[in-house]
N, CA, C and O of each residue as an XYZ file, in Angstrom:
316
protein
N      10.688     -6.810    -18.474
C      11.858     -6.337    -19.164
C      11.758     -4.844    -19.468
O      12.774     -4.148    -19.460
N      10.543     -4.335    -19.738
C      10.381     -2.927    -20.063
C      10.756     -2.044    -18.871
O      11.280     -0.945    -19.052
N      10.485     -2.529    -17.636
C      10.850     -1.764    -16.458
C      12.362     -1.558    -16.394
O      12.833     -0.471    -16.060
N      13.114     -2.601    -16.715
C      14.572     -2.498    -16.656
C      15.109     -1.531    -17.699
O      16.141     -0.897    -17.477
N      14.426     -1.405    -18.836
C      14.867     -0.441    -19.848
C      14.598      0.990    -19.397
O      15.359      1.895    -19.739
N      13.533      1.207    -18.636
C      13.203      2.547    -18.155
C      14.059      2.971    -16.970
O      14.214      4.165    -16.712
N      14.612      2.006    -16.249
C      15.366      2.303    -15.041
C      16.496      3.299    -15.262
O      16.588      4.258    -14.496
N      17.366      3.136    -16.265
C      18.441      4.119    -16.436
C      17.921      5.528    -16.720
O      18.573      6.502    -16.344
N      16.779      5.659    -17.366
C      16.232      6.972    -17.657
C      15.633      7.615    -16.404
O      15.748      8.827    -16.218
N      15.011      6.834    -15.565
C      14.300      7.345    -14.385
C      15.172      7.404    -13.133
O      14.796      8.061    -12.163
N      16.309      6.746    -13.128
C      17.130      6.658    -11.927
C      17.557      8.026    -11.397
O      17.388      8.281    -10.205
N      18.105      8.924    -12.233
C      18.498     10.235    -11.681
C      17.319     10.996    -11.064
O      17.478     11.644    -10.030
N      16.161     10.924    -11.678
C      14.976     11.594    -11.156
C      14.575     10.975     -9.815
O      14.226     11.685     -8.872
N      14.631      9.661     -9.744
C      14.287      8.954     -8.511
C      15.243      9.330     -7.388
O      14.815      9.569     -6.259
N      16.544      9.382     -7.698
C      17.552      9.714     -6.681
C      17.338     11.146     -6.175
O      17.437     11.394     -4.974
N      17.046     12.089     -7.078
C      16.781     13.469     -6.656
C      15.563     13.542     -5.744
O      15.571     14.278     -4.757
N      14.514     12.784     -6.066
C      13.314     12.796     -5.236
C      13.611     12.236     -3.856
O      13.139     12.773     -2.854
N      14.386     11.167     -3.792
C      14.759     10.589     -2.494
C      15.577     11.590     -1.694
O      15.371     11.730     -0.488
N      16.501     12.288     -2.342
C      17.306     13.312     -1.647
C      16.408     14.400     -1.071
O      16.593     14.815      0.073
N      15.438     14.864     -1.854
C      14.520     15.906     -1.372
C      13.706     15.399     -0.186
O      13.501     16.121      0.789
N      13.248     14.161     -0.275
C      12.455     13.594      0.820
C      13.285     13.474      2.097
O      12.796     13.772      3.187
N      14.526     13.041      1.965
C      15.405     12.910      3.133
C      15.680     14.286      3.728
O      15.663     14.440      4.949
N      15.933     15.287      2.892
C      16.158     16.650      3.397
C      14.928     17.164      4.140
O      15.057     17.817      5.175
N      13.754     16.876      3.625
C      12.525     17.308      4.293
C      12.406     16.665      5.663
O      12.084     17.340      6.641
N      12.662     15.366      5.741
C      12.583     14.667      7.027
C      13.591     15.253      8.009
O      13.260     15.475      9.174
N      14.807     15.504      7.556
C      15.836     16.064      8.429
C      15.425     17.437      8.928
O      15.596     17.746     10.107
N      14.882     18.271      8.036
C      14.461     19.616      8.442
C      13.317     19.572      9.446
O      13.285     20.369     10.383
N      12.390     18.660      9.261
C      11.252     18.571     10.175
C      11.695     18.056     11.539
O      11.167     18.488     12.563
N      12.653     17.146     11.563
C      13.083     16.559     12.827
C      14.003     17.463     13.642
O      14.256     17.190     14.815
N      14.501     18.526     13.037
C      15.364     19.437     13.787
C      14.526     20.222     14.786
O      13.441     20.699     14.452
N      15.023     20.358     16.006
C      14.258     21.127     16.990
C      14.225     22.608     16.601
O      15.154     23.122     15.978
N      13.172     23.257     16.971
C      13.052     24.676     16.674
C      11.646     25.024     16.263
O      10.744     24.190     16.342
N      11.449     26.257     15.820
C      10.095     26.718     15.522
C       9.433     25.975     14.371
O       8.206     25.877     14.338
N      10.208     25.447     13.424
C       9.626     24.742     12.293
C       9.653     23.240     12.528
O       8.812     22.514     11.999
N      10.597     22.776     13.303
C      10.763     21.343     13.521
C       9.853     20.806     14.602
O       8.731     21.284     14.768
N      10.321     19.825     15.332
C       9.531     19.136     16.349
C       9.204     20.101     17.485
O      10.074     20.812     17.987
N       7.951     20.110     17.874
C       7.516     20.866     19.037
C       7.043     19.860     20.077
O       6.387     18.873     19.743
N       7.372     20.110     21.313
C       6.950     19.198     22.363
C       5.475     19.430     22.648
O       5.033     20.570     22.791
N       4.729     18.363     22.729
C       3.307     18.472     23.011
C       2.975     17.553     24.160
O       3.257     16.356     24.113
N       2.393     18.097     25.164
C       1.961     17.297     26.310
C       0.509     16.896     26.065
O      -0.376     17.749     25.996
N       0.274     15.603     25.936
C      -1.066     15.119     25.695
C      -1.851     15.083     26.994
O      -1.335     14.672     28.033
N      -3.101     15.515     26.925
C      -3.968     15.467     28.104
C      -4.465     14.037     28.286
O      -4.371     13.214     27.376
N      -4.995     13.755     29.471
C      -5.555     12.422     29.733
C      -6.695     12.118     28.768
O      -6.846     10.984     28.311
N      -7.493     13.131     28.461
C      -8.619     12.933     27.542
C      -8.125     12.586     26.141
O      -8.695     11.715     25.483
N      -7.066     13.261     25.677
C      -6.507     12.963     24.353
C      -5.954     11.542     24.300
O      -6.109     10.846     23.296
N      -5.312     11.119     25.376
C      -4.748      9.767     25.430
C      -5.867      8.728     25.417
O      -5.771      7.723     24.713
N      -6.931      8.963     26.193
C      -8.060      8.024     26.206
C      -8.737      7.956     24.845
O      -9.124      6.882     24.386
N      -8.878      9.120     24.201
C      -9.500      9.142     22.867
C      -8.651      8.367     21.851
O      -9.184      7.623     21.028
N      -7.337      8.548     21.916
C      -6.445      7.824     21.004
C      -6.505      6.324     21.267
O      -6.521      5.529     20.327
N      -6.537      5.935     22.537
C      -6.626      4.514     22.867
C      -7.935      3.916     22.372
O      -7.957      2.790     21.875
N      -9.021      4.661     22.505
C     -10.319      4.174     22.028
C     -10.309      4.027     20.506
O     -10.861      3.067     19.970
N      -9.686      4.972     19.819
C      -9.595      4.900     18.362
C      -8.821      3.663     17.935
O      -9.232      2.948     17.021
N      -7.705      3.418     18.596
C      -6.889      2.246     18.269
C      -7.651      0.966     18.585
O      -7.628      0.017     17.802
N      -8.323      0.938     19.724
C      -9.091     -0.250     20.114
C     -10.189     -0.537     19.079
O     -10.383     -1.688     18.689
N     -10.903      0.499     18.637
C     -11.950      0.319     17.625
C     -11.359     -0.152     16.300
O     -11.936     -1.009     15.630
N     -10.216      0.404     15.924
C      -9.583      0.000     14.664
C      -9.167     -1.468     14.715
O      -9.337     -2.197     13.738
N      -8.623     -1.899     15.848
C      -8.207     -3.297     15.989
C      -9.429     -4.218     15.964
O      -9.396     -5.277     15.337
N     -10.509     -3.816     16.645
C     -11.723     -4.633     16.626
C     -12.277     -4.751     15.204
O     -12.676     -5.836     14.781
N     -12.304     -3.641     14.469
C     -12.775     -3.670     13.082
C     -11.887     -4.560     12.220
O     -12.378     -5.326     11.391
N     -10.577     -4.453     12.424
C      -9.643     -5.268     11.655
C      -9.880     -6.746     11.933
O      -9.914     -7.558     11.008
N     -10.045     -7.098     13.211
C     -10.288     -8.505     13.566
C     -11.598     -8.996     12.964
O     -11.666    -10.100     12.424
N     -12.637     -8.171     13.060
C     -13.945     -8.555     12.518
C     -13.854     -8.762     11.007
O     -14.357     -9.759     10.488
N     -13.220     -7.836     10.303
C     -13.069     -7.959      8.852
C     -12.202     -9.150      8.478
O     -12.473     -9.834      7.491
N     -11.166     -9.398      9.258
C     -10.298    -10.543      9.001
C     -11.070    -11.844      9.141
O     -10.921    -12.755      8.327
N     -11.903    -11.928     10.189
C     -12.717    -13.128     10.401
C     -13.703    -13.307      9.262
O     -13.894    -14.421      8.776
N     -14.333    -12.214      8.830
C     -15.299    -12.299      7.737
C     -14.622    -12.711      6.429
O     -15.210    -13.444      5.633
N     -13.403    -12.250      6.203
C     -12.690    -12.629      4.985
C     -12.324    -14.109      4.993
O     -12.359    -14.766      3.952
N     -11.973    -14.636      6.168
C     -11.615    -16.046      6.265
C     -12.846    -16.934      6.216
O     -12.784    -18.048      5.695
N     -13.974    -16.453      6.758
C     -15.228    -17.215      6.802
C     -16.327    -16.353      6.195
O     -17.081    -15.720      6.934
N     -16.437    -16.311      4.878
C     -17.378    -15.382      4.235
C     -18.824    -15.517      4.706
O     -19.541    -14.517      4.714
N     -19.280    -16.689      5.092
C     -20.664    -16.855      5.500
C     -20.904    -16.582      6.960
O     -22.057    -16.559      7.390
N     -19.856    -16.373      7.749
C     -20.009    -16.250      9.202
C     -20.740    -14.985      9.621
O     -21.483    -15.009     10.602
N     -20.553    -13.887      8.910
C     -21.138    -12.638      9.359
C     -22.374    -12.235      8.591
O     -23.016    -11.246      8.946
N     -22.729    -12.962      7.556
C     -23.895    -12.570      6.766
C     -25.094    -13.420      7.151
O     -24.952    -14.492      7.740
N     -26.273    -12.926      6.808
C     -27.482    -13.682      7.064
C     -27.605    -14.785      6.035
O     -27.387    -14.560      4.845
N     -27.948    -15.955      6.483
C     -28.121    -17.093      5.569
C     -29.515    -17.029      4.992
O     -30.487    -17.127      5.741
N     -29.650    -16.868      3.688
C     -30.949    -16.702      3.035
C     -31.698    -18.029      2.910
O     -32.878    -18.035      2.562
N     -31.041    -19.137      3.184
C     -31.716    -20.435      3.046
C     -32.596    -20.754      4.242
O     -33.359    -21.718      4.193
N     -32.513    -19.970      5.321
C     -33.293    -20.249      6.527
C     -34.705    -19.805      6.367
O     -35.509    -19.961      7.286
């Protein structure tokens, strides 16, 4: 309930912040010296990015498996 009481006080500030954020995105996306610049990625950059993504996915899968099966990845001290 306290959040709803604060909403009318914070709403104008929130709306102004959203407007500023949208203006920033629009300015960055406009072509030109400040906006989007075309970048041609080299084969090496593409391979490096793919390797980074592949490693991140492998880590995510490994962590997900460990979270679902807490004893699967640790050493069993009872042995």
